[in-house]
């Protein structure tokens, strides 16, 4: 076969290699010898099928192989080739033991199975959706099947017949296969914008590299063609010479092989170009899909924002229609809590490149003009200067502890427009306006753990270690009682900020807190009592906003030491969850377990905070517990709620029917009931004062002689308490910027010391020292002493200027 004929057979892709077997005149090289173009001769071995067809220049009647193996299979479920996965229809879904199976309209689309109460409901309300990419599909019997994604969601479904069930299962399996494939091809991430930009850059770099490699191959191909042409010319010259017949035949074979080599190299280059073109085409599809998802997210955000506005409007209309009294709990106060709610944790300052610009979204009225019903509120008029207000408060606190603060103004706030940018992020990096706050700092909120300090006073008098542990457990639970209505967040404490509470004369204890770290936020607390106990802790706060709820996870160990007996107790806090962030009334729940351990005796108490469930008939906010000795024998049972009270029952083992020990009967346990703790009632009009307890109302009252870093002196917090919220927002931004400048200065000093090779001391807390705890072996901040001595001398020269 002539070289020109071979060139004419070269297709656009690698199939030319298979086609290069010759037309009958020369020996086959790669595939079996073939007939004419499109005709598969009897020797069409390895070159059969679609590859051979492509090599021959187009499909012919003899392409055979895979390409002609009957009709093409149907497109996969959900594919563009058909509606195999887009299935909808009625199924019966298990709801509960009361209602059993209920008829629901199910829709399968894009790897998601959603259901509605009726077909008409598809336009406005989806009752639930499960992602098939992570789901397991199992068949129970002729009509029943189960879809579960690992426990979070489980659908027990029933079809009307076995045939209908099989149709659904087949469609679901196909849709799942496609969803898994799409999941594997996509590189999802939490931070959509930054990661998508990274993916885009990486993709462009890959394509650029591939292009350069293809160019290199093209250069090699040109060199092969050049040298191949010279080789063929030399062989042609040899052919024209008078040589023996055998030599001419050999030269002819070498000539044809050189031609085939050049054709193969051309095919390789074409294959590389095809690959590059395919990669570019798919990259455009991926970018298109990503843009579609981004647009969908924006539309969803807009829809949710509209929903939140409509809900707020309906609530206002309802309150106006019912005309409830102004001082009714749950009326104005609850509405305000909805608008000015705490989304969480420590969150204000640092890393300017990590901030969202939240404050500009707030629309503040020019004239505050909010109505205060209290006439004896210090600093109620904005015409009085802050210094005068402070002096007035000093005089007031000398007489008695304050029982009121200025009422909370009722500002409307577009909550969703701020919170939508925080989904999935650590809130300590998100600045929040004071509209979300309550006029207390995180250090003051931590001090509120001492609200029921008398429980520790009683525990210190106990001679029995197990009884003492019961009171410690009740104290642990009581610290959560102040959170039940407190949906506003405290001010994030600045690095070096302190808060003291000296109640030595009235209650026998005094307390000191200091912010020892900014990111991650960490506060150290030390309280000691002349009644025989010491409480210390270092708490780090982490939080995540998940769209519908906010999770707050306090990390760190709390220590309680009783001086007379040397009993040393430790425990950790549970997770706090704020629900209904987008729509509805905010509410707080506590969930998890607490293990309180006496490190001297080995006694243990396990407390379980039961999470609230709409479907549970149990008491809301329930807490149960057991107090056991080192051998594991239970001596006391605890029962109550974290917002109301805790009771203790003595467990007396009785002989069971089989001769073994059994727990005492209900009526016998009731006789041994002892109330350990009961929540104090809230002050009058607490709903208008951020639901503060009696202790919380006094925490920010002005006191003389405190350290210049004390939370009471924080100007933005004081302005917010007095209702001057726009001034408070401006002051808050000033304090944040001042803290950032101080941080940059420390970083510059550290860098300079590193360059110069000189030692540099990192930031250290003033009143607390970081060391390894002798009991838990954790690295923690422990009070080093000296604060109360400096207060007595009024020597605050070592305190930093943070305000």
Tab-separated table of N, CA, C and O in Angstrom, residues 476-477 480 551-554 571-577 579 588-596 605-612 621-626 640 642 646:
chain	number	residue	atom	x	y	z
A	476	UNK	N	-23.400	22.653	89.836
A	476	UNK	CA	-23.069	22.559	88.413
A	476	UNK	C	-24.293	22.829	87.547
A	476	UNK	O	-24.228	23.577	86.571
A	477	UNK	N	-25.420	22.223	87.910
A	477	UNK	CA	-26.655	22.412	87.147
A	477	UNK	C	-27.167	23.839	87.286
A	477	UNK	O	-27.656	24.446	86.326
A	480	UNK	N	-26.589	26.871	84.847
A	480	UNK	CA	-27.279	27.008	83.566
A	480	UNK	C	-28.646	27.682	83.707
A	480	UNK	O	-29.267	28.022	82.705
A	551	UNK	N	-24.409	26.550	67.801
A	551	UNK	CA	-23.846	25.674	68.838
A	551	UNK	C	-22.688	26.372	69.524
A	551	UNK	O	-21.784	26.898	68.860
A	552	UNK	N	-22.718	26.371	70.859
A	552	UNK	CA	-21.659	26.995	71.657
A	552	UNK	C	-21.030	25.906	72.510
A	552	UNK	O	-21.715	25.277	73.328
A	553	UNK	N	-19.729	25.667	72.289
A	553	UNK	CA	-19.040	24.581	72.988
A	553	UNK	C	-17.977	25.158	73.921
A	553	UNK	O	-16.930	25.610	73.440
A	554	UNK	N	-18.237	25.208	75.242
A	554	UNK	CA	-17.198	25.672	76.181
A	554	UNK	C	-16.185	24.551	76.411
A	554	UNK	O	-16.558	23.415	76.695
A	571	UNK	N	-14.937	19.009	86.578
A	571	UNK	CA	-15.960	18.680	85.591
A	571	UNK	C	-15.832	19.628	84.406
A	571	UNK	O	-15.096	20.618	84.466
A	572	UNK	N	-16.531	19.328	83.329
A	572	UNK	CA	-16.551	20.169	82.132
A	572	UNK	C	-17.993	20.559	81.818
A	572	UNK	O	-18.934	19.907	82.273
A	573	UNK	N	-18.161	21.601	81.026
A	573	UNK	CA	-19.498	22.099	80.698
A	573	UNK	C	-20.073	21.357	79.485
A	573	UNK	O	-19.333	20.753	78.707
A	574	UNK	N	-21.397	21.450	79.330
A	574	UNK	CA	-22.074	20.826	78.196
A	574	UNK	C	-22.251	21.840	77.063
A	574	UNK	O	-21.933	23.028	77.209
A	575	UNK	N	-22.772	21.377	75.939
A	575	UNK	CA	-22.976	22.232	74.764
A	575	UNK	C	-24.287	23.008	74.891
A	575	UNK	O	-25.314	22.451	75.269
A	576	UNK	N	-24.223	24.280	74.570
A	576	UNK	CA	-25.408	25.139	74.548
A	576	UNK	C	-25.813	25.373	73.098
A	576	UNK	O	-24.966	25.676	72.253
A	577	UNK	N	-27.109	25.250	72.808
A	577	UNK	CA	-27.615	25.422	71.444
A	577	UNK	C	-28.707	26.486	71.440
A	577	UNK	O	-29.635	26.421	72.250
A	579	UNK	N	-31.662	27.922	69.212
A	579	UNK	CA	-32.502	27.486	68.099
A	579	UNK	C	-33.306	28.657	67.517
A	579	UNK	O	-33.441	29.710	68.120
A	588	UNK	N	-33.234	28.395	73.974
A	588	UNK	CA	-31.928	27.816	74.294
A	588	UNK	C	-32.119	26.437	74.902
A	588	UNK	O	-33.051	26.199	75.668
A	589	UNK	N	-31.210	25.541	74.552
A	589	UNK	CA	-31.231	24.192	75.116
A	589	UNK	C	-29.806	23.797	75.490
A	589	UNK	O	-28.837	24.267	74.881
A	590	UNK	N	-29.703	22.964	76.515
A	590	UNK	CA	-28.423	22.411	76.945
A	590	UNK	C	-28.469	20.903	76.708
A	590	UNK	O	-29.487	20.262	77.002
A	591	UNK	N	-27.400	20.334	76.215
A	591	UNK	CA	-27.390	18.891	75.948
A	591	UNK	C	-25.991	18.333	76.154
A	591	UNK	O	-24.991	19.027	75.954
A	592	UNK	N	-25.957	17.074	76.567
A	592	UNK	CA	-24.667	16.421	76.780
A	592	UNK	C	-24.598	15.792	78.160
A	592	UNK	O	-25.592	15.719	78.896
A	593	UNK	N	-23.408	15.340	78.518
A	593	UNK	CA	-23.191	14.709	79.822
A	593	UNK	C	-22.052	15.384	80.556
A	593	UNK	O	-21.109	15.899	79.943
A	594	UNK	N	-22.154	15.398	81.884
A	594	UNK	CA	-21.104	15.945	82.741
A	594	UNK	C	-20.682	14.853	83.720
A	594	UNK	O	-21.533	14.242	84.375
A	595	UNK	N	-19.392	14.616	83.793
A	595	UNK	CA	-18.842	13.686	84.778
A	595	UNK	C	-18.089	14.480	85.834
A	595	UNK	O	-17.076	15.137	85.529
A	596	UNK	N	-18.581	14.452	87.066
A	596	UNK	CA	-17.924	15.137	88.185
A	596	UNK	C	-17.146	14.094	88.971
A	596	UNK	O	-17.714	13.073	89.392
A	605	UNK	N	-20.004	11.396	89.824
A	605	UNK	CA	-21.399	11.716	89.529
A	605	UNK	C	-21.527	11.932	88.029
A	605	UNK	O	-20.770	12.711	87.451
A	606	UNK	N	-22.480	11.234	87.434
A	606	UNK	CA	-22.753	11.412	86.011
A	606	UNK	C	-24.082	12.134	85.839
A	606	UNK	O	-25.115	11.654	86.308
A	607	UNK	N	-24.042	13.294	85.191
A	607	UNK	CA	-25.252	14.081	84.930
A	607	UNK	C	-25.557	14.034	83.441
A	607	UNK	O	-24.660	14.206	82.610
A	608	UNK	N	-26.821	13.799	83.102
A	608	UNK	CA	-27.255	13.770	81.708
A	608	UNK	C	-28.251	14.884	81.461
A	608	UNK	O	-29.310	14.916	82.080
A	609	UNK	N	-27.900	15.792	80.549
A	609	UNK	CA	-28.789	16.870	80.127
A	609	UNK	C	-29.536	16.379	78.888
A	609	UNK	O	-28.935	16.227	77.818
A	610	UNK	N	-30.804	16.114	79.051
A	610	UNK	CA	-31.589	15.522	77.967
A	610	UNK	C	-31.987	16.604	76.979
A	610	UNK	O	-32.630	17.594	77.367
A	611	UNK	N	-31.620	16.486	75.689
A	611	UNK	CA	-32.005	17.511	74.704
A	611	UNK	C	-33.516	17.526	74.499
A	611	UNK	O	-34.169	16.483	74.548
A	612	UNK	N	-34.057	18.700	74.262
A	612	UNK	CA	-35.503	18.849	74.094
A	612	UNK	C	-35.934	18.243	72.757
A	612	UNK	O	-35.247	18.363	71.749
A	621	UNK	N	-36.132	20.242	79.415
A	621	UNK	CA	-34.891	20.642	80.099
A	621	UNK	C	-34.538	19.693	81.250
A	621	UNK	O	-34.012	20.109	82.274
A	622	UNK	N	-34.827	18.444	81.058
A	622	UNK	CA	-34.635	17.450	82.116
A	622	UNK	C	-33.165	17.125	82.338
A	622	UNK	O	-32.376	17.064	81.395
A	623	UNK	N	-32.820	16.915	83.627
A	623	UNK	CA	-31.470	16.499	84.005
A	623	UNK	C	-31.606	15.308	84.955
A	623	UNK	O	-32.396	15.348	85.905
A	624	UNK	N	-30.870	14.249	84.677
A	624	UNK	CA	-30.827	13.092	85.572
A	624	UNK	C	-29.382	12.831	85.966
A	624	UNK	O	-28.447	13.223	85.253
A	625	UNK	N	-29.197	12.178	87.102
A	625	UNK	CA	-27.834	11.909	87.539
A	625	UNK	C	-27.763	10.797	88.557
A	625	UNK	O	-28.765	10.445	89.201
A	626	UNK	N	-26.573	10.242	88.704
A	626	UNK	CA	-26.310	9.207	89.694
A	626	UNK	C	-24.988	9.499	90.385
A	626	UNK	O	-23.997	9.859	89.724
A	640	UNK	N	-34.221	16.405	88.041
A	640	UNK	CA	-34.713	17.784	88.022
A	640	UNK	C	-34.596	18.373	86.639
A	640	UNK	O	-34.485	17.661	85.641
A	642	UNK	N	-32.676	21.838	84.487
A	642	UNK	CA	-31.596	22.806	84.658
A	642	UNK	C	-32.087	24.242	84.795
A	642	UNK	O	-31.299	25.142	85.099
A	646	UNK	N	-33.350	20.910	91.424
A	646	UNK	CA	-32.752	19.580	91.423
A	646	UNK	C	-33.082	18.902	92.746
A	646	UNK	O	-32.942	19.495	93.821
